[in-house]
Tab-separated table of C-alpha atoms in Angstrom:
chain	number	residue	atom	x	y	z
A	230	MET	CA	0.000	0.000	0.000
A	231	GLN	CA	1.224	3.486	-0.901
A	232	ILE	CA	0.525	6.491	1.313
A	233	GLY	CA	1.804	10.054	1.613
A	234	TYR	CA	3.598	10.708	4.880
A	235	TYR	CA	3.665	14.013	6.739
A	236	PRO	CA	6.024	13.248	9.664
A	237	GLY	CA	5.791	16.586	11.474
A	238	CYS	CA	8.648	18.213	13.368
A	239	SER	CA	8.544	16.074	16.503
A	240	GLN	CA	9.255	12.919	14.517
A	241	GLU	CA	12.733	14.261	13.803
A	242	GLY	CA	13.430	15.309	17.377
A	243	THR	CA	11.646	14.687	20.633
A	244	ALA	CA	9.561	11.848	19.145
A	245	LYS	CA	12.261	10.119	17.099
A	246	GLU	CA	11.194	6.747	18.442
A	247	TYR	CA	7.666	7.332	17.157
A	248	ASP	CA	9.003	7.726	13.628
A	249	LYS	CA	11.419	4.826	14.023
A	250	SER	CA	8.827	2.381	15.358
A	251	LEU	CA	6.247	3.519	12.816
A	252	ARG	CA	8.565	2.904	9.873
A	253	GLU	CA	9.450	-0.583	11.171
A	254	VAL	CA	5.810	-1.496	11.686
A	255	LEU	CA	4.677	-0.159	8.308
A	256	LYS	CA	7.367	-2.221	6.569
A	257	VAL	CA	5.997	-5.420	8.094
A	258	LEU	CA	2.445	-4.404	7.171
A	259	ASP	CA	3.503	-3.845	3.528
A	260	VAL	CA	2.946	-0.095	3.607
A	261	ASP	CA	5.299	2.145	1.684
A	262	PRO	CA	5.141	5.703	3.050
A	263	THR	CA	6.194	8.531	0.703
A	264	GLU	CA	7.370	11.597	2.582
A	265	ILE	CA	6.035	14.938	1.333
A	266	ASN	CA	9.035	16.641	-0.280
A	267	ASP	CA	10.410	19.523	1.747
A	268	TRP	CA	7.463	19.511	4.152
A	269	SER	CA	7.477	22.271	6.751
A	270	CYS	CA	5.874	22.850	10.143
A	271	CYS	CA	2.046	22.835	10.203
A	272	GLY	CA	2.165	25.908	12.452
A	273	ALA	CA	1.148	23.898	15.502
A	274	THR	CA	-0.502	25.638	18.451
A	275	SER	CA	1.641	28.739	18.310
A	276	ALA	CA	0.470	29.747	14.828
A	277	HIS	CA	-3.266	29.359	15.353
A	278	VAL	CA	-3.264	31.136	18.689
A	279	THR	CA	-1.582	34.210	17.235
A	280	SER	CA	-2.566	34.511	13.566
A	281	HIS	CA	-5.353	32.692	11.783
A	282	LYS	CA	-3.883	33.339	8.342
A	283	LEU	CA	-0.400	32.249	9.346
A	284	SER	CA	-1.820	28.988	10.630
A	285	LEU	CA	-3.855	28.360	7.474
A	286	ALA	CA	-0.941	29.263	5.209
A	287	LEU	CA	1.648	27.087	6.957
A	288	SER	CA	-0.609	24.035	6.766
A	289	ALA	CA	-1.744	24.869	3.232
A	290	ARG	CA	1.837	24.906	1.976
A	291	ASN	CA	2.160	21.250	2.937
A	292	LEU	CA	-1.177	20.328	1.410
A	293	ALA	CA	-0.155	22.058	-1.819
A	294	LEU	CA	3.184	20.209	-1.857
A	295	ALA	CA	1.431	16.884	-1.328
A	296	GLU	CA	-0.956	17.620	-4.181
A	297	LYS	CA	1.919	18.625	-6.466
A	298	GLN	CA	3.584	15.326	-5.685
A	299	GLY	CA	0.443	13.533	-6.795
A	300	LEU	CA	-0.412	12.185	-3.357
A	301	LYS	CA	-4.098	11.356	-3.036
A	302	GLU	CA	-3.907	10.318	0.603
A	303	ILE	CA	-1.584	11.377	3.387
A	304	PHE	CA	-1.311	10.502	7.028
A	305	ALA	CA	0.059	12.514	9.938
A	306	PRO	CA	1.145	10.486	13.001
A	307	CYS	CA	1.081	13.567	15.237
A	308	ALA	CA	-2.467	14.291	16.388
A	309	ALA	CA	-1.767	18.025	16.442
A	310	CYS	CA	-0.411	18.087	12.873
A	311	TYR	CA	-3.359	15.973	11.764
A	312	ASN	CA	-5.780	18.388	13.345
A	313	ARG	CA	-4.118	21.491	11.879
A	314	LEU	CA	-3.876	20.035	8.382
A	315	LEU	CA	-7.477	18.866	8.417
A	316	THR	CA	-8.782	22.113	9.907
A	317	SER	CA	-7.025	24.057	7.143
A	318	LYS	CA	-8.327	21.699	4.494
A	319	ASN	CA	-11.894	22.132	5.716
A	320	GLU	CA	-11.601	25.915	5.920
A	321	LEU	CA	-10.074	26.226	2.466
A	322	GLN	CA	-12.822	24.076	1.000
A	323	GLU	CA	-15.630	25.878	2.791
A	324	HIS	CA	-14.442	29.429	2.077
A	325	PRO	CA	-13.320	29.918	-1.542
A	326	GLU	CA	-12.369	33.561	-0.983
A	327	GLN	CA	-10.103	32.496	1.876
A	328	LYS	CA	-8.596	29.758	-0.275
A	329	TYR	CA	-7.793	32.325	-2.947
A	330	GLU	CA	-6.119	34.581	-0.406
A	331	ILE	CA	-4.056	31.733	1.057
A	332	GLU	CA	-3.013	30.592	-2.434
A	333	THR	CA	-1.695	34.078	-3.040
A	334	ILE	CA	0.200	34.057	0.238
A	335	ILE	CA	1.840	30.659	-0.295
A	336	GLU	CA	2.258	31.197	-4.065
A	337	GLU	CA	0.835	27.754	-4.822
A	338	LYS	CA	-2.461	26.581	-6.303
A	339	ILE	CA	-4.664	24.189	-4.419
A	340	ASN	CA	-7.189	22.091	-6.309
A	341	ASN	CA	-7.526	18.612	-4.907
A	342	ILE	CA	-6.431	18.436	-1.318
A	343	PRO	CA	-5.477	14.870	-0.388
A	344	GLU	CA	-7.462	12.769	2.048
A	345	ILE	CA	-5.870	13.170	5.514
A	346	TYR	CA	-5.676	10.336	8.042
A	347	ASN	CA	-4.573	10.310	11.635
A	348	ILE	CA	-2.550	7.298	12.706
A	349	VAL	CA	-5.498	5.440	14.225
A	350	ASN	CA	-7.657	5.917	11.132
A	351	PHE	CA	-4.705	4.850	9.038
A	352	PHE	CA	-4.205	1.618	10.971
A	353	GLN	CA	-7.954	1.036	10.629
A	354	LYS	CA	-7.491	1.357	6.899
A	355	ILE	CA	-4.613	-1.140	6.946
A	356	GLY	CA	-6.957	-3.341	8.945
A	357	LYS	CA	-6.759	-5.120	12.266
A	358	ASP	CA	-6.869	-8.445	10.401
A	359	LYS	CA	-3.580	-7.581	8.741
A	360	ILE	CA	-2.056	-6.770	12.134
A	361	ALA	CA	-3.397	-9.996	13.619
A	362	GLU	CA	-2.049	-11.930	10.631
A	363	LYS	CA	1.490	-10.537	11.068
A	364	LYS	CA	1.436	-10.772	14.849
A	365	LYS	CA	4.260	-12.810	16.362
A	366	ILE	CA	3.655	-12.246	20.047
A	367	ASP	CA	0.370	-12.094	21.862
A	368	LEU	CA	0.513	-9.180	24.310
A	369	LYS	CA	-1.854	-10.974	26.682
A	370	ASN	CA	-0.675	-9.411	29.899
A	371	PHE	CA	-0.934	-5.836	28.633
A	372	LYS	CA	-3.776	-3.855	30.134
A	373	ALA	CA	-3.732	-0.810	27.935
A	374	ALA	CA	-5.377	2.533	28.587
A	375	CYS	CA	-5.834	4.046	25.126
A	376	TYR	CA	-5.352	7.800	25.413
A	377	TYR	CA	-6.755	9.900	22.551
A	378	GLY	CA	-6.045	13.303	23.997
A	379	CYS	CA	-7.712	16.273	22.379
A	380	LEU	CA	-6.916	16.352	18.736
A	381	LEU	CA	-7.510	12.886	17.309
A	382	VAL	CA	-11.301	12.981	17.404
A	383	ARG	CA	-12.269	16.588	18.042
A	384	PRO	CA	-14.137	18.657	17.067
A	385	SER	CA	-17.034	16.233	16.722
A	386	GLY	CA	-17.526	15.134	13.152
A	387	ILE	CA	-13.872	15.546	12.183
A	388	ASN	CA	-13.767	11.806	11.450
A	389	SER	CA	-15.866	8.711	12.002
A	390	ASP	CA	-14.877	8.373	15.665
A	391	ASP	CA	-17.253	9.375	18.427
A	392	SER	CA	-15.850	12.563	19.970
A	393	GLU	CA	-16.974	11.600	23.481
A	394	GLN	CA	-16.548	7.801	23.528
A	395	PRO	CA	-14.170	6.826	20.743
A	396	ASN	CA	-13.230	3.197	20.362
A	397	SER	CA	-11.048	2.993	17.262
A	398	MET	CA	-7.712	2.863	19.100
A	399	GLU	CA	-8.940	0.089	21.374
A	400	GLU	CA	-9.881	-1.943	18.284
A	401	ILE	CA	-6.349	-1.639	16.905
A	402	VAL	CA	-4.670	-2.340	20.250
A	403	LYS	CA	-6.825	-5.441	20.780
A	404	ALA	CA	-5.430	-6.860	17.561
A	405	THR	CA	-2.102	-7.261	19.438
A	406	GLY	CA	-3.793	-9.552	21.958
A	407	ALA	CA	-3.664	-6.831	24.629
A	408	GLN	CA	-6.635	-6.078	26.819
A	409	THR	CA	-7.920	-2.526	26.863
A	410	ILE	CA	-9.388	-0.922	29.943
A	411	ASP	CA	-12.469	1.226	30.283
A	412	TRP	CA	-11.545	4.552	31.892
A	413	ASN	CA	-12.684	8.141	32.218
A	414	PHE	CA	-9.792	10.259	31.028
A	415	LYS	CA	-9.087	9.052	27.506
A	416	LEU	CA	-10.062	12.457	26.088
A	417	GLU	CA	-8.974	14.786	28.885
A	418	CYS	CA	-6.414	17.421	27.956
A	419	CYS	CA	-2.836	16.999	29.247
A	420	GLY	CA	-2.180	20.745	29.003
A	421	ALA	CA	-0.521	20.327	25.619
A	422	ALA	CA	1.638	23.246	24.524
A	423	HIS	CA	1.664	24.788	28.003
A	424	SER	CA	4.303	22.212	28.965
A	425	ILE	CA	7.134	24.728	29.120
A	426	ALA	CA	5.433	28.036	29.959
A	427	ARG	CA	3.007	26.619	32.540
A	428	GLN	CA	4.543	23.365	33.626
A	429	ASP	CA	2.515	23.538	36.862
A	430	ILE	CA	-0.733	23.098	34.909
A	431	VAL	CA	0.623	20.274	32.779
A	432	VAL	CA	1.866	18.427	35.862
A	433	ASP	CA	-1.601	18.659	37.493
A	434	LEU	CA	-3.551	17.641	34.399
A	435	SER	CA	-1.198	14.839	33.403
A	436	LYS	CA	-1.238	13.418	36.918
A	437	LYS	CA	-5.037	13.191	36.853
A	438	ILE	CA	-4.893	11.288	33.574
A	439	LEU	CA	-2.194	8.878	34.753
A	440	ASP	CA	-3.903	8.293	38.117
A	441	ASP	CA	-7.197	7.480	36.419
A	442	ALA	CA	-5.542	4.972	34.095
A	443	ILE	CA	-3.828	3.252	37.029
A	444	LYS	CA	-7.024	3.295	39.097
A	445	HIS	CA	-8.830	1.456	36.332
A	446	GLY	CA	-6.224	-1.274	36.210
A	447	ALA	CA	-3.968	-0.176	33.337
A	448	ASN	CA	-0.333	-1.265	33.279
A	449	VAL	CA	0.506	0.741	30.157
A	450	ILE	CA	-0.842	3.862	28.437
A	451	VAL	CA	-0.983	4.009	24.644
A	452	VAL	CA	-0.831	7.381	22.886
A	453	ALA	CA	-0.901	8.674	19.319
A	454	CYS	CA	0.641	12.118	19.715
A	455	PRO	CA	4.203	13.308	20.504
A	456	MET	CA	2.945	16.151	22.690
A	457	CYS	CA	0.761	13.799	24.733
A	458	HIS	CA	3.700	11.407	25.050
A	459	SER	CA	6.047	14.081	26.244
A	460	ASN	CA	3.558	15.327	28.839
A	461	LEU	CA	2.571	11.869	30.064
A	462	ASP	CA	6.036	10.258	29.971
A	463	MET	CA	8.655	12.957	30.541
A	464	ARG	CA	6.500	14.963	32.962
A	465	GLN	CA	6.160	11.925	35.265
A	466	GLN	CA	9.596	12.982	36.535
A	467	ASN	CA	8.138	16.327	37.597
A	468	ILE	CA	4.975	14.705	38.950
A	469	LYS	CA	7.104	12.409	41.128
A	470	SER	CA	8.974	15.303	42.645
A	471	LYS	CA	5.726	17.126	43.439
A	472	PHE	CA	3.660	14.145	44.661
A	473	SER	CA	5.739	11.628	46.586
A	474	ASP	CA	3.024	8.931	46.528
A	475	PHE	CA	2.709	8.977	42.741
A	476	LYS	CA	3.005	5.563	41.081
A	477	GLU	CA	4.579	5.620	37.631
A	478	ILE	CA	3.248	3.895	34.512
A	479	PRO	CA	4.936	3.383	31.121
A	480	VAL	CA	3.594	5.217	28.069
A	481	LEU	CA	3.914	3.694	24.591
A	482	TYR	CA	3.170	5.086	21.163
A	483	LEU	CA	0.571	3.114	19.232
A	484	SER	CA	3.293	2.132	16.767
A	485	GLU	CA	5.451	0.811	19.610
A	486	ILE	CA	2.824	-1.498	21.070
A	487	LEU	CA	2.118	-2.777	17.561
A	488	GLY	CA	5.856	-3.223	17.026
A	489	LEU	CA	6.176	-5.357	20.157
A	490	ALA	CA	3.375	-7.614	18.901
A	491	LEU	CA	5.077	-7.859	15.506
A	492	GLY	CA	8.188	-9.189	17.237
A	493	PHE	CA	10.495	-6.172	17.479
A	494	ASP	CA	12.389	-5.585	20.691
A	495	LYS	CA	12.384	-2.446	22.822
A	496	LYS	CA	15.564	-1.077	21.347
A	497	GLN	CA	14.485	-1.542	17.733
A	498	LEU	CA	11.388	0.495	18.546
A	499	GLY	CA	13.200	3.163	20.542
A	500	ILE	CA	11.235	2.341	23.691
A	501	ASP	CA	14.535	2.477	25.603
A	502	THR	CA	14.584	6.264	25.078
A	503	HIS	CA	11.470	6.891	27.182
A	504	PHE	CA	11.756	8.488	30.595
A	505	ILE	CA	9.610	5.886	32.336
A	506	GLU	CA	11.206	2.498	31.917
A	507	PHE	CA	9.086	-0.030	30.134
A	508	ASN	CA	9.461	-3.412	31.789
A	509	LEU	CA	6.240	-5.288	31.225
A	510	PRO	CA	6.953	-8.888	30.320
A	511	VAL	CA	6.304	-9.177	26.589
A	512	ARG	CA	6.065	-12.960	26.610
A	513	ASN	CA	3.859	-14.721	29.108
A	514	ASP	CA	6.495	-17.293	29.946
A	515	VAL	CA	9.191	-14.820	30.992
A	516	GLN	CA	9.190	-12.406	33.903
A	517	GLU	CA	11.438	-9.744	32.461
A	518	VAL	CA	12.300	-8.763	28.926
A	519	SER	CA	16.043	-8.811	28.449
A	520	ALA	CA	17.459	-5.365	27.801
B	708	MET	CA	-23.993	67.249	14.090
B	709	SER	CA	-24.731	65.055	11.157
B	710	HIS	CA	-26.381	61.700	11.567
B	711	HIS	CA	-24.376	58.608	10.879
B	712	ASN	CA	-26.810	55.965	12.103
B	713	THR	CA	-26.846	54.207	8.745
B	714	THR	CA	-23.074	53.752	8.811
B	715	HIS	CA	-21.922	50.781	10.801
B	716	VAL	CA	-18.829	51.583	12.799
B	717	ARG	CA	-16.504	48.611	12.721
B	718	THR	CA	-15.851	47.086	16.089
B	719	ILE	CA	-13.564	44.426	17.467
B	720	SER	CA	-16.519	42.072	17.261
B	721	ASP	CA	-16.485	42.489	13.463
B	722	ASP	CA	-12.768	41.673	13.387
B	723	ILE	CA	-13.459	38.524	15.351
B	724	THR	CA	-16.302	37.565	13.046
B	725	ASP	CA	-14.022	38.083	10.039
B	726	ILE	CA	-11.480	35.671	11.466
B	727	THR	CA	-13.905	33.030	12.666
B	728	SER	CA	-16.680	33.306	10.028
B	729	GLN	CA	-19.195	32.896	12.844
B	730	ASN	CA	-21.448	35.300	14.681
B	731	PRO	CA	-20.766	35.708	18.437
B	732	GLU	CA	-24.503	36.305	18.923
B	733	LEU	CA	-25.036	32.593	18.282
B	734	CYS	CA	-23.975	31.878	21.845
B	735	TYR	CA	-26.933	31.792	24.263
B	736	GLN	CA	-24.748	31.459	27.368
B	737	CYS	CA	-25.685	27.973	28.520
B	738	GLY	CA	-22.203	27.532	29.983
B	739	LYS	CA	-21.665	23.972	28.768
B	740	CYS	CA	-18.252	25.022	27.410
B	741	SER	CA	-17.075	26.235	30.799
B	742	ALA	CA	-18.459	23.170	32.558
B	743	GLY	CA	-16.222	20.872	30.538
B	744	CYS	CA	-13.180	23.125	30.173
B	745	PRO	CA	-10.029	21.411	31.534
B	746	MET	CA	-8.344	24.798	32.013
B	747	ARG	CA	-11.231	26.517	33.828
B	748	ASN	CA	-9.583	26.187	37.270
B	749	TYR	CA	-6.589	28.183	36.087
B	750	MET	CA	-8.504	30.926	34.268
B	751	ASP	CA	-9.852	34.196	35.612
B	752	ASP	CA	-13.051	34.473	33.541
B	753	ALA	CA	-15.006	31.391	32.463
B	754	PRO	CA	-14.836	30.785	28.689
B	755	ASN	CA	-18.529	31.625	28.120
B	756	VAL	CA	-17.966	34.938	29.916
B	757	ILE	CA	-15.427	35.912	27.252
B	758	VAL	CA	-18.136	35.453	24.610
B	759	ARG	CA	-20.508	37.506	26.758
B	760	TYR	CA	-17.973	40.342	26.970
B	761	ILE	CA	-17.774	40.474	23.190
B	762	GLN	CA	-21.563	40.337	22.843
B	763	LEU	CA	-21.865	43.287	25.230
B	764	GLY	CA	-19.089	45.275	23.580
B	765	LEU	CA	-16.787	44.936	26.604
B	766	PHE	CA	-13.817	44.252	24.354
B	767	GLU	CA	-11.106	45.395	26.755
B	768	LYS	CA	-12.328	42.973	29.402
B	769	ALA	CA	-12.147	40.078	26.978
B	770	MET	CA	-8.750	41.022	25.575
B	771	ASN	CA	-7.283	41.630	29.032
B	772	SER	CA	-8.311	38.276	30.459
B	773	ALA	CA	-5.843	35.527	31.291
B	774	THR	CA	-8.446	33.077	29.993
B	775	ILE	CA	-7.759	33.716	26.312
B	776	TRP	CA	-4.110	32.741	26.807
B	777	LEU	CA	-4.767	29.765	29.035
B	778	CYS	CA	-7.202	28.164	26.587
B	779	ALA	CA	-5.261	25.103	25.435
B	780	GLY	CA	-7.250	24.677	22.229
B	781	CYS	CA	-8.394	21.203	23.287
B	782	LEU	CA	-11.684	21.688	21.384
B	783	THR	CA	-13.856	20.145	24.104
B	784	CYS	CA	-16.091	23.232	24.059
B	785	SER	CA	-16.268	23.333	20.261
B	786	SER	CA	-17.329	19.676	20.233
B	787	ARG	CA	-20.035	20.024	22.834
B	788	CYS	CA	-21.638	23.378	22.017
B	789	PRO	CA	-25.382	22.951	21.403
B	790	LYS	CA	-25.255	25.896	18.994
B	791	ASN	CA	-22.271	24.516	17.095
B	792	PHE	CA	-20.292	27.598	18.033
B	793	ASP	CA	-16.577	26.948	17.626
B	794	LEU	CA	-15.410	28.550	20.856
B	795	ALA	CA	-11.797	27.399	20.486
B	796	LYS	CA	-11.620	29.240	17.178
B	797	PHE	CA	-13.279	32.234	18.792
B	798	MET	CA	-10.590	32.239	21.511
B	799	ASP	CA	-7.921	32.199	18.792
B	800	ALA	CA	-9.543	35.251	17.244
B	801	VAL	CA	-9.808	37.174	20.532
B	802	ARG	CA	-6.090	36.544	21.139
B	803	GLU	CA	-5.200	37.660	17.641
B	804	VAL	CA	-7.236	40.823	17.967
B	805	ALA	CA	-5.695	41.499	21.389
B	806	LEU	CA	-2.238	41.254	19.809
B	807	ARG	CA	-3.210	43.540	16.928
B	808	ASN	CA	-4.445	46.115	19.414
B	809	GLY	CA	-1.314	45.959	21.507
B	810	VAL	CA	-3.140	44.842	24.637
B	811	LYS	CA	-0.947	44.033	27.615
B	812	VAL	CA	-0.911	40.236	27.752
B	813	LYS	CA	-1.705	38.726	31.147
B	814	GLU	CA	-0.016	35.366	30.639
B	815	LYS	CA	3.337	36.681	29.443
B	816	THR	CA	5.284	33.437	29.560
B	817	ILE	CA	2.744	31.696	27.341
B	818	LEU	CA	3.041	34.361	24.657
B	819	LYS	CA	6.840	34.313	24.966
B	820	PHE	CA	6.772	30.584	24.365
B	821	HIS	CA	4.641	30.966	21.219
B	822	LYS	CA	6.910	33.709	19.906
B	823	ALA	CA	10.045	31.651	20.534
B	824	PHE	CA	8.435	28.663	18.794
B	825	LEU	CA	7.354	30.665	15.752
B	826	LYS	CA	10.783	32.265	15.453
B	827	GLN	CA	12.279	28.824	14.779
B	828	ILE	CA	9.664	28.074	12.132
B	829	LYS	CA	10.184	31.442	10.479
B	830	ASN	CA	13.951	30.943	10.336
B	831	HIS	CA	14.163	27.240	9.527
B	832	GLY	CA	10.755	26.043	8.318
B	833	ARG	CA	10.653	23.347	10.971
B	834	SER	CA	10.729	23.281	14.728
B	835	TYR	CA	14.140	23.508	16.381
B	836	GLU	CA	13.930	22.680	20.074
B	837	VAL	CA	17.375	23.862	21.100
B	838	GLY	CA	16.700	27.269	19.536
B	839	LEU	CA	13.218	27.337	21.035
B	840	VAL	CA	14.447	26.686	24.559
B	841	ARG	CA	17.339	29.144	24.124
B	842	ASP	CA	15.079	31.939	22.865
B	843	TYR	CA	12.369	31.222	25.410
B	844	LYS	CA	14.854	31.283	28.269
B	845	MET	CA	16.413	34.487	27.029
B	846	ALA	CA	12.974	36.092	26.831
B	847	THR	CA	11.897	35.014	30.309
B	848	PHE	CA	15.298	35.336	32.043
B	849	ASP	CA	14.535	31.932	33.509
B	850	LEU	CA	17.719	30.112	32.653
B	851	PHE	CA	17.853	27.253	35.101
B	852	SER	CA	14.375	25.831	35.548
B	853	ASP	CA	13.142	22.748	33.742
B	854	VAL	CA	16.552	21.669	32.481
B	855	GLU	CA	16.743	18.362	34.351
B	856	ASN	CA	15.245	16.355	31.475
B	857	SER	CA	17.516	17.785	28.774
B	858	PRO	CA	20.697	15.699	29.275
B	859	LYS	CA	18.835	12.431	28.689
B	860	MET	CA	17.143	13.833	25.584
B	861	LEU	CA	20.489	14.987	24.234
B	862	LEU	CA	21.985	11.555	24.841
B	863	ASP	CA	19.050	9.866	23.144
B	864	GLY	CA	19.519	12.119	20.125
B	865	LYS	CA	16.141	13.775	20.610
B	866	LEU	CA	17.488	17.310	20.775
B	867	ASN	CA	19.165	18.151	17.515
B	868	ILE	CA	22.130	20.460	18.027
B	869	PHE	CA	21.669	22.007	14.592
B	870	PRO	CA	18.403	23.039	12.943
B	871	HIS	CA	17.039	21.412	9.801
B	872	ASN	CA	16.484	24.092	7.191
B	873	VAL	CA	13.814	23.349	4.596
B	874	LYS	CA	14.619	24.185	0.977
B	875	GLY	CA	11.631	26.484	0.790
B	876	LYS	CA	12.949	28.503	3.742
B	877	ASP	CA	12.552	31.818	1.916
B	878	LYS	CA	8.947	31.003	1.085
B	879	ILE	CA	8.249	30.269	4.719
B	880	LYS	CA	9.780	33.575	5.683
B	881	SER	CA	7.605	35.370	3.143
B	882	ILE	CA	4.487	33.580	4.465
B	883	PHE	CA	5.358	34.940	7.902
B	884	GLU	CA	5.940	38.429	6.603
B	885	LYS	CA	2.515	38.435	4.925
B	886	THR	CA	0.542	36.990	7.821
B	887	GLU	CA	2.288	37.603	11.123
B	888	VAL	CA	0.559	39.809	13.668
B	889	LYS	CA	3.237	42.294	14.627
B	890	LYS	CA	1.960	44.904	17.015
B	891	CYS	CA	2.031	43.553	20.534
B	892	LYS	CA	3.492	44.371	23.920
């Protein structure tokens, strides 16, 4: 299967393991991702909170490049990139005068904007049967809390998922043999881009999410967004220093949990670069995965 | 005195409507947005109150609130609004208009973060964390907090020492020059 790939900035930096694990997994699932040539930042939070046109234009440049490259479908593994690209696509299609203005700004024409998938929708498209077929290890003892965060399924109607009770990620994770837990915070905000400027807020919000997952019996959290991962994994260090009774829990990218089921080890998937050590037994017959 | 009642004097509300393509009058103040807002505890005014300020013409109150900067853009409100009012987009517009009007920003560190982030994009086309942290720290004079996680990230190769410059760097710069909101304190 061919698909256009918009990695997004994090995949080259703070979320390198997300990119690494994703590429390994896609290879096994016979998917050949084509990177958008010379893609640039989607504008992220900082663009849309300061200038509407800047935000539209930065995303539109990437959509125009994808179209020029002949890509009919693209996927963005970062939930925030996905949301920005899709929001721009919808606005450009709904407001022709705005589209004209943005075309002038980016000096590119936009005619047929590609279909845009988030990573969960894209794995749905590949199919859980395909994942089950290629599965080498049954992740039976995983009790996964699937965390959607804000931008995978909102605003309501952005894709086929229910914006209050989505279930698509659970469906994919179950294909690895893992159990998924029912919990309350799968859509609660982690504080997102406030991580640096208002770390206090992010620590509070992330702690609530992690506590709820643990309370409902999870032994791992699965995410589909570099920002969510950074707040839920890295910020556990800060949570621990603020709340001495806090119990830590590992956080995996969706591509990493799939990778484990497909037989890759922690290092091949970059799981060893997380802040919270991942030491769940991957096979039922062993207590500890060798490093 | 001549009569000008047929001429509509443009207000900040019109600027907001231009940006959002939606009428603030749509909101009937049920408060569902504020009830589900994850940032409400940290805000001064509740999110629905910001809409009310605009409806009543109390633009300064809206633009001076900490709320507009604390909104994380999580879209919970936009998803749940019974009137289909996209409040997250509205918040974006109030912030933008506040910047255009040079309003003194209440949550200074948040704006400094956004500016430091956008500076990297403007210069390189993609995010550059080392530059972002450097510029943010220079702007806030807060050099030593939140550095404990950096050594591990450097070792794991997650903080690139040098930026990646996209080929279309000049185009990105020109996009910024055409769209950036400049006037702000």
